[in-house]
PDB file of C-alpha atoms in Angstrom:
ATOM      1  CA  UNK G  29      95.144  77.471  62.795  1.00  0.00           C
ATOM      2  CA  UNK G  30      93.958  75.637  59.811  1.00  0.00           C
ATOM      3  CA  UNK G  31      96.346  72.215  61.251  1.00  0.00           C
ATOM      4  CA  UNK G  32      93.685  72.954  63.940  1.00  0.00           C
ATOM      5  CA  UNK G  33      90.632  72.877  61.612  1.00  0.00           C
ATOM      6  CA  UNK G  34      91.489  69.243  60.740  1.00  0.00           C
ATOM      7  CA  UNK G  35      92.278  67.694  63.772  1.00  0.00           C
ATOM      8  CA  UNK G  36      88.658  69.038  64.983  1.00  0.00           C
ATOM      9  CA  UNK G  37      86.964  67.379  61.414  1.00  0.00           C
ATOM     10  CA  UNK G  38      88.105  64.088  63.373  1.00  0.00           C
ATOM     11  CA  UNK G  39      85.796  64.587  66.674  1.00  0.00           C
ATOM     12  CA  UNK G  40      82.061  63.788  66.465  1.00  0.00           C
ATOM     13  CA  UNK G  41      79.499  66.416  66.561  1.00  0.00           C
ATOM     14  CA  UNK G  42      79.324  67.737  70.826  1.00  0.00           C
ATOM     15  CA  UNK G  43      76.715  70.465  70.858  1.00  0.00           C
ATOM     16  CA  UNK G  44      77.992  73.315  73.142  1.00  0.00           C
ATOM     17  CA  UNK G  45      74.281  75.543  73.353  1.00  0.00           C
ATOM     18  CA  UNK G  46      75.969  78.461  72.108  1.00  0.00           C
ATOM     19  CA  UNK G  47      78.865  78.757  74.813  1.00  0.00           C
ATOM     20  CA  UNK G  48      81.144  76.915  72.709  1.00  0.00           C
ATOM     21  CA  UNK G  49      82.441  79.511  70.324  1.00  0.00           C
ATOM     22  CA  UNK G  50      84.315  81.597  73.354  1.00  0.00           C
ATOM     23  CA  UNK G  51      86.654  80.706  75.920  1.00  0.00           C
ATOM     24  CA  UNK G  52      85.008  82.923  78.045  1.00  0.00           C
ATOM     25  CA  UNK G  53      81.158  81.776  77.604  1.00  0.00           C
ATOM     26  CA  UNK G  54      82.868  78.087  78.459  1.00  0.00           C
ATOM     27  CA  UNK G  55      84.159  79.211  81.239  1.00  0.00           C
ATOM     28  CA  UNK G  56      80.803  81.510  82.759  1.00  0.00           C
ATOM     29  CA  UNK G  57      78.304  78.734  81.587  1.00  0.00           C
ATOM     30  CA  UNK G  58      80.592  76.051  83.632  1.00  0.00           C
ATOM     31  CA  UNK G  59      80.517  78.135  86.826  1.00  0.00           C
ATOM     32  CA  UNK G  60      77.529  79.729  86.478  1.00  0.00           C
ATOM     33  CA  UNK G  61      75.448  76.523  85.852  1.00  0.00           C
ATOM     34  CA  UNK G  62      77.969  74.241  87.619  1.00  0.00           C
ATOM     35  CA  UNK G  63      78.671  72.397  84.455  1.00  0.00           C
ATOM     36  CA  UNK G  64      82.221  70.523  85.457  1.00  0.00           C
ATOM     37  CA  UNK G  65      84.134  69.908  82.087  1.00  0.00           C
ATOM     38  CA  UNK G  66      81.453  71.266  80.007  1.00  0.00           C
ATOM     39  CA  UNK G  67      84.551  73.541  78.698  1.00  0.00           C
ATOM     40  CA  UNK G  68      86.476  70.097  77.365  1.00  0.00           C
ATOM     41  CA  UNK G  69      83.183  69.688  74.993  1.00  0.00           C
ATOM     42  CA  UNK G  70      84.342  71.907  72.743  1.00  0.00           C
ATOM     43  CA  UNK G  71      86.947  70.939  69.278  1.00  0.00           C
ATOM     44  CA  UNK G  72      89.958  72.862  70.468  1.00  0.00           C
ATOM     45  CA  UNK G  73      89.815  71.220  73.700  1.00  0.00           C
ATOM     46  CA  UNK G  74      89.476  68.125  72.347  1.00  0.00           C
ATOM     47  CA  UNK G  75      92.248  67.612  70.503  1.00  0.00           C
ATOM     48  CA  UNK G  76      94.340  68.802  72.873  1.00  0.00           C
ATOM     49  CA  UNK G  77      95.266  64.812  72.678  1.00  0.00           C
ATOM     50  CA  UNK G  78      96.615  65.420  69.693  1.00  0.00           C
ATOM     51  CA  UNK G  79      99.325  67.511  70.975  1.00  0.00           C
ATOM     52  CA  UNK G  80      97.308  71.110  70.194  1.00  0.00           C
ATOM     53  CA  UNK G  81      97.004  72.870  73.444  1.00  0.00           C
ATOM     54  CA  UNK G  82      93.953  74.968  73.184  1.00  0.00           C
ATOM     55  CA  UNK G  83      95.948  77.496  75.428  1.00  0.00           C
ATOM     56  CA  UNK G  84      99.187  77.827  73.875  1.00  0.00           C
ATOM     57  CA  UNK G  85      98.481  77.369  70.010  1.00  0.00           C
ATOM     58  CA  UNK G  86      95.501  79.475  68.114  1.00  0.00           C
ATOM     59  CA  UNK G  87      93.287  77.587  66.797  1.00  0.00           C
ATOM     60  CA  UNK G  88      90.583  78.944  63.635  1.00  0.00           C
ATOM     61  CA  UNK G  89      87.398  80.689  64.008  1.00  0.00           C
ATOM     62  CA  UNK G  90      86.285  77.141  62.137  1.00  0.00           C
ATOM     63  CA  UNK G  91      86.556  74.366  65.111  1.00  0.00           C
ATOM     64  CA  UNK G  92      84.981  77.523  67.136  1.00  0.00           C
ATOM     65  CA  UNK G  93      81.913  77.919  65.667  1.00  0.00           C
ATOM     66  CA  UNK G  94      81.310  74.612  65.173  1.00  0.00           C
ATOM     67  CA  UNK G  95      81.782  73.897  68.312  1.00  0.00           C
ATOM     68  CA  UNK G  96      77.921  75.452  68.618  1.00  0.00           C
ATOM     69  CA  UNK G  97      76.139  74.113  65.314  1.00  0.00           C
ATOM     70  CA  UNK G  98      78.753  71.808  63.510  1.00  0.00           C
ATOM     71  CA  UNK G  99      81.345  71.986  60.186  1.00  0.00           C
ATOM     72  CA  UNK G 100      77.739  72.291  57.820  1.00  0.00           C
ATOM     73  CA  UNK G 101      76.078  75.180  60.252  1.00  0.00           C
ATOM     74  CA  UNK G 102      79.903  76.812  60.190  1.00  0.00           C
ATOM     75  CA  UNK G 103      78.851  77.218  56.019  1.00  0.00           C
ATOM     76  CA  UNK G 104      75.750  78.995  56.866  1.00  0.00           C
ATOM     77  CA  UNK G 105      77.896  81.338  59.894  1.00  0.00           C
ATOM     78  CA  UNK G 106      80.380  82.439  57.648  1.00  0.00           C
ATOM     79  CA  UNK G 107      77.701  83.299  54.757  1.00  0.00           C
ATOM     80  CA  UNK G 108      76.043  85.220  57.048  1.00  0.00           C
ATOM     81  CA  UNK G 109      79.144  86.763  58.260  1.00  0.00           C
ATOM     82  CA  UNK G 110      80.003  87.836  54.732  1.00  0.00           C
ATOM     83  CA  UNK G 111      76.195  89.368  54.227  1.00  0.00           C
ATOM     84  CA  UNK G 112      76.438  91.545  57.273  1.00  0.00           C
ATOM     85  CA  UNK G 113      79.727  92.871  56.863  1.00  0.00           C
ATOM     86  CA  UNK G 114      78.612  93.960  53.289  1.00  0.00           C
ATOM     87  CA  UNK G 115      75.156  95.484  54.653  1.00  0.00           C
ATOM     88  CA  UNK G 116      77.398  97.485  57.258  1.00  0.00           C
ATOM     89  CA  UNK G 117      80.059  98.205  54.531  1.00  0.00           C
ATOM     90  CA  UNK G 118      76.937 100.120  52.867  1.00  0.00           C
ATOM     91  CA  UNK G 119      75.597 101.334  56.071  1.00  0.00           C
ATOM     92  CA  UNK G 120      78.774 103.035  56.945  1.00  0.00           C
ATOM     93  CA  UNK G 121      78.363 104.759  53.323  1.00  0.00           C
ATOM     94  CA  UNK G 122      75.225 106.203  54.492  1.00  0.00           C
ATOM     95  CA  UNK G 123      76.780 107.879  57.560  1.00  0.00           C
ATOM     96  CA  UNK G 124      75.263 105.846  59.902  1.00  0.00           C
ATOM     97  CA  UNK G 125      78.263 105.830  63.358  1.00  0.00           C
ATOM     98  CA  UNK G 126      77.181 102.115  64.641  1.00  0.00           C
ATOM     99  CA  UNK G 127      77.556 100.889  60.938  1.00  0.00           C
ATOM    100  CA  UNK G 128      80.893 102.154  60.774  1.00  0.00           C
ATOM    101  CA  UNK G 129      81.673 100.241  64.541  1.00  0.00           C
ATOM    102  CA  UNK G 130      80.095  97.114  63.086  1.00  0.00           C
ATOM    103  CA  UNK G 131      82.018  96.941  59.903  1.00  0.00           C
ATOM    104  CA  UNK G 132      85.198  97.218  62.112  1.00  0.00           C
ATOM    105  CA  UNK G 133      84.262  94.199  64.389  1.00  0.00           C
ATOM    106  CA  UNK G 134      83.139  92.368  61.389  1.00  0.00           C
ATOM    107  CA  UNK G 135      86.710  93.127  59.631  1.00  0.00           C
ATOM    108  CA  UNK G 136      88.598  92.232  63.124  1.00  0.00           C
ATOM    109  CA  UNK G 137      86.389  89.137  62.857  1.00  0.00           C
ATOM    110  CA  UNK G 138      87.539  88.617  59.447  1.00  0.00           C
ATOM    111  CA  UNK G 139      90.832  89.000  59.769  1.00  0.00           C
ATOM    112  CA  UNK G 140      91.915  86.674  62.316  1.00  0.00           C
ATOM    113  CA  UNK G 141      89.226  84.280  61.017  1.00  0.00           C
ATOM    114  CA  UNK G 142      92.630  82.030  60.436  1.00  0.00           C
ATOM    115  CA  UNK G 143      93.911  82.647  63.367  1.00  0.00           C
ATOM    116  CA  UNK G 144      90.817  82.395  66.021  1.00  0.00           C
ATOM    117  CA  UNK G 145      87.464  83.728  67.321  1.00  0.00           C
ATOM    118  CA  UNK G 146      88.889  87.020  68.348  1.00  0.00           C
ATOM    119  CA  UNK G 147      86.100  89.358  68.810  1.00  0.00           C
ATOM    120  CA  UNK G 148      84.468  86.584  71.419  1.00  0.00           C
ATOM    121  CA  UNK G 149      87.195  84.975  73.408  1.00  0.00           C
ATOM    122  CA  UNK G 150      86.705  87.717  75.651  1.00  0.00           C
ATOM    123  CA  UNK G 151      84.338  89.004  77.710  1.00  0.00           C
ATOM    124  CA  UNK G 152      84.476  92.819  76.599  1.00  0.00           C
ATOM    125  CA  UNK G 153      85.327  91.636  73.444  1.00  0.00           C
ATOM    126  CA  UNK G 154      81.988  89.452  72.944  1.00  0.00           C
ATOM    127  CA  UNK G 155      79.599  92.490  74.827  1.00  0.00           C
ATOM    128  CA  UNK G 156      81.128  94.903  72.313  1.00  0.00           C
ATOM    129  CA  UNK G 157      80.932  92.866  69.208  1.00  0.00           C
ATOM    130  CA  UNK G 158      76.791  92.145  70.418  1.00  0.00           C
ATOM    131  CA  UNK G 159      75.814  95.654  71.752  1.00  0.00           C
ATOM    132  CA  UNK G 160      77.302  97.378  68.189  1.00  0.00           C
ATOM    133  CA  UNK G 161      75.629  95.097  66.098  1.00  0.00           C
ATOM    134  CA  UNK G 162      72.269  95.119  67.764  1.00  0.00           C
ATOM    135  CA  UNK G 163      72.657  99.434  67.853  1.00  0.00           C
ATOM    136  CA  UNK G 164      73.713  99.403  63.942  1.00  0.00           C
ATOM    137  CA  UNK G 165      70.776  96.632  62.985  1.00  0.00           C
ATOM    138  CA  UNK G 166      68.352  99.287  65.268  1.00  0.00           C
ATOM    139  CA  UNK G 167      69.529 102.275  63.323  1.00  0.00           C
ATOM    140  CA  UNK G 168      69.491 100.940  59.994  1.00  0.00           C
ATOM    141  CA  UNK G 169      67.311 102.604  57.276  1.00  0.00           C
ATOM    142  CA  UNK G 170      65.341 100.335  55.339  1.00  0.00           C
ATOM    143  CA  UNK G 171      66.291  99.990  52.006  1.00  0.00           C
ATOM    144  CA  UNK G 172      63.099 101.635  50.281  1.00  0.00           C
ATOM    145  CA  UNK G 173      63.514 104.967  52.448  1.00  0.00           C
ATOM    146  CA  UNK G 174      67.586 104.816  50.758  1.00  0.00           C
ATOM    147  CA  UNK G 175      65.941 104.929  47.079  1.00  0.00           C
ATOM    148  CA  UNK G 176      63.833 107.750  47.969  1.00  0.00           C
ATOM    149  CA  UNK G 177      60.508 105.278  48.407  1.00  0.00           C
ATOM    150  CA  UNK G 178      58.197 105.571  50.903  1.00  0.00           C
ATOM    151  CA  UNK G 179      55.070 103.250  50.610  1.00  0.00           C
ATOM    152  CA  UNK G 180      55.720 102.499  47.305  1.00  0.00           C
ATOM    153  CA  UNK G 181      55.564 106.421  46.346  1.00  0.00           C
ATOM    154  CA  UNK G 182      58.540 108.491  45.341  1.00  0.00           C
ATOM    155  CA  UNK G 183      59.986 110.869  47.731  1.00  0.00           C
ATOM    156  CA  UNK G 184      59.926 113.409  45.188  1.00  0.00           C
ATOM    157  CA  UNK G 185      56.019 114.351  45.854  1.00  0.00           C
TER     158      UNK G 185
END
């Protein structure tokens, strides 16, 4: 995966719109907007002429994501990444279900981080990931209801 990583920090910059990090966006947004070899835009594919088949050998979340918004946005992803799995980690501690379903994706996620994008290369994958974490960021309780604050005022009134 990481041999991967820096055959991909050769290739220039190809932005993808957001269809790059997933085999399976590639593939819908080339049919469905009749994009031929819009899916050979993104890293993995292109260093496939460097002997890494984008099929055959897994390739890191890394080359992936940037694939979308480069190696600097990739900094900011996997930041963010790390803040939301937290915030679900302490979700799931305040019994909220879709918390506990988010901080599994988001451990999924991290764990084959080395190995690829797993939670979007497919297509139930990717709706699952996207459905749980919009239901657990819906159900979340702010943070001044959790201390027992509302409008400034203690709960204890």
């Amino acid at each position: 995966g990481y041999y991967a990583l820096y055959l991909s920090l050769k290739e220039p910059f190809v932005p993808m719109y957001g269809a790059g990090n997933s085999m399976f966006l590639t593939r819908e947004a080339e049919r469905f907007l009749d994009l031929p070899g819009f899916s050979q835009r993104s890293y993995p594919a292109r260093i496939e002429k460097y002997g890494w088949s984008v099929n055959q050998l897994w390739c890191s979340i890394y080359p992936w994501i940037a694939s979308d918004i480069s190696f600097p946005g990739v900094i900011v992803f996997v930041f963010l990444v790390g803040h939301f799995f937290a915030l679900a980690w302490l979700d799931t501690l305040m019994a909220n279900p879709f918390a506990l379903l988010a901080f599994t994706n988001f451990l999924i996620m991290l764990i084959y981080f080395s190995g690829n994008n797993q939670m979007m290369q497919s297509g139930e994958g990717g709706v699952a990931f996207w459905v749980l974490l919009f239901a657990w960021l819906l159900t979340r309780t702010p943070i001044m209801n959790r201390r027992g604050l509302v409008d400034g005022r203690s709960g204890a009134e």
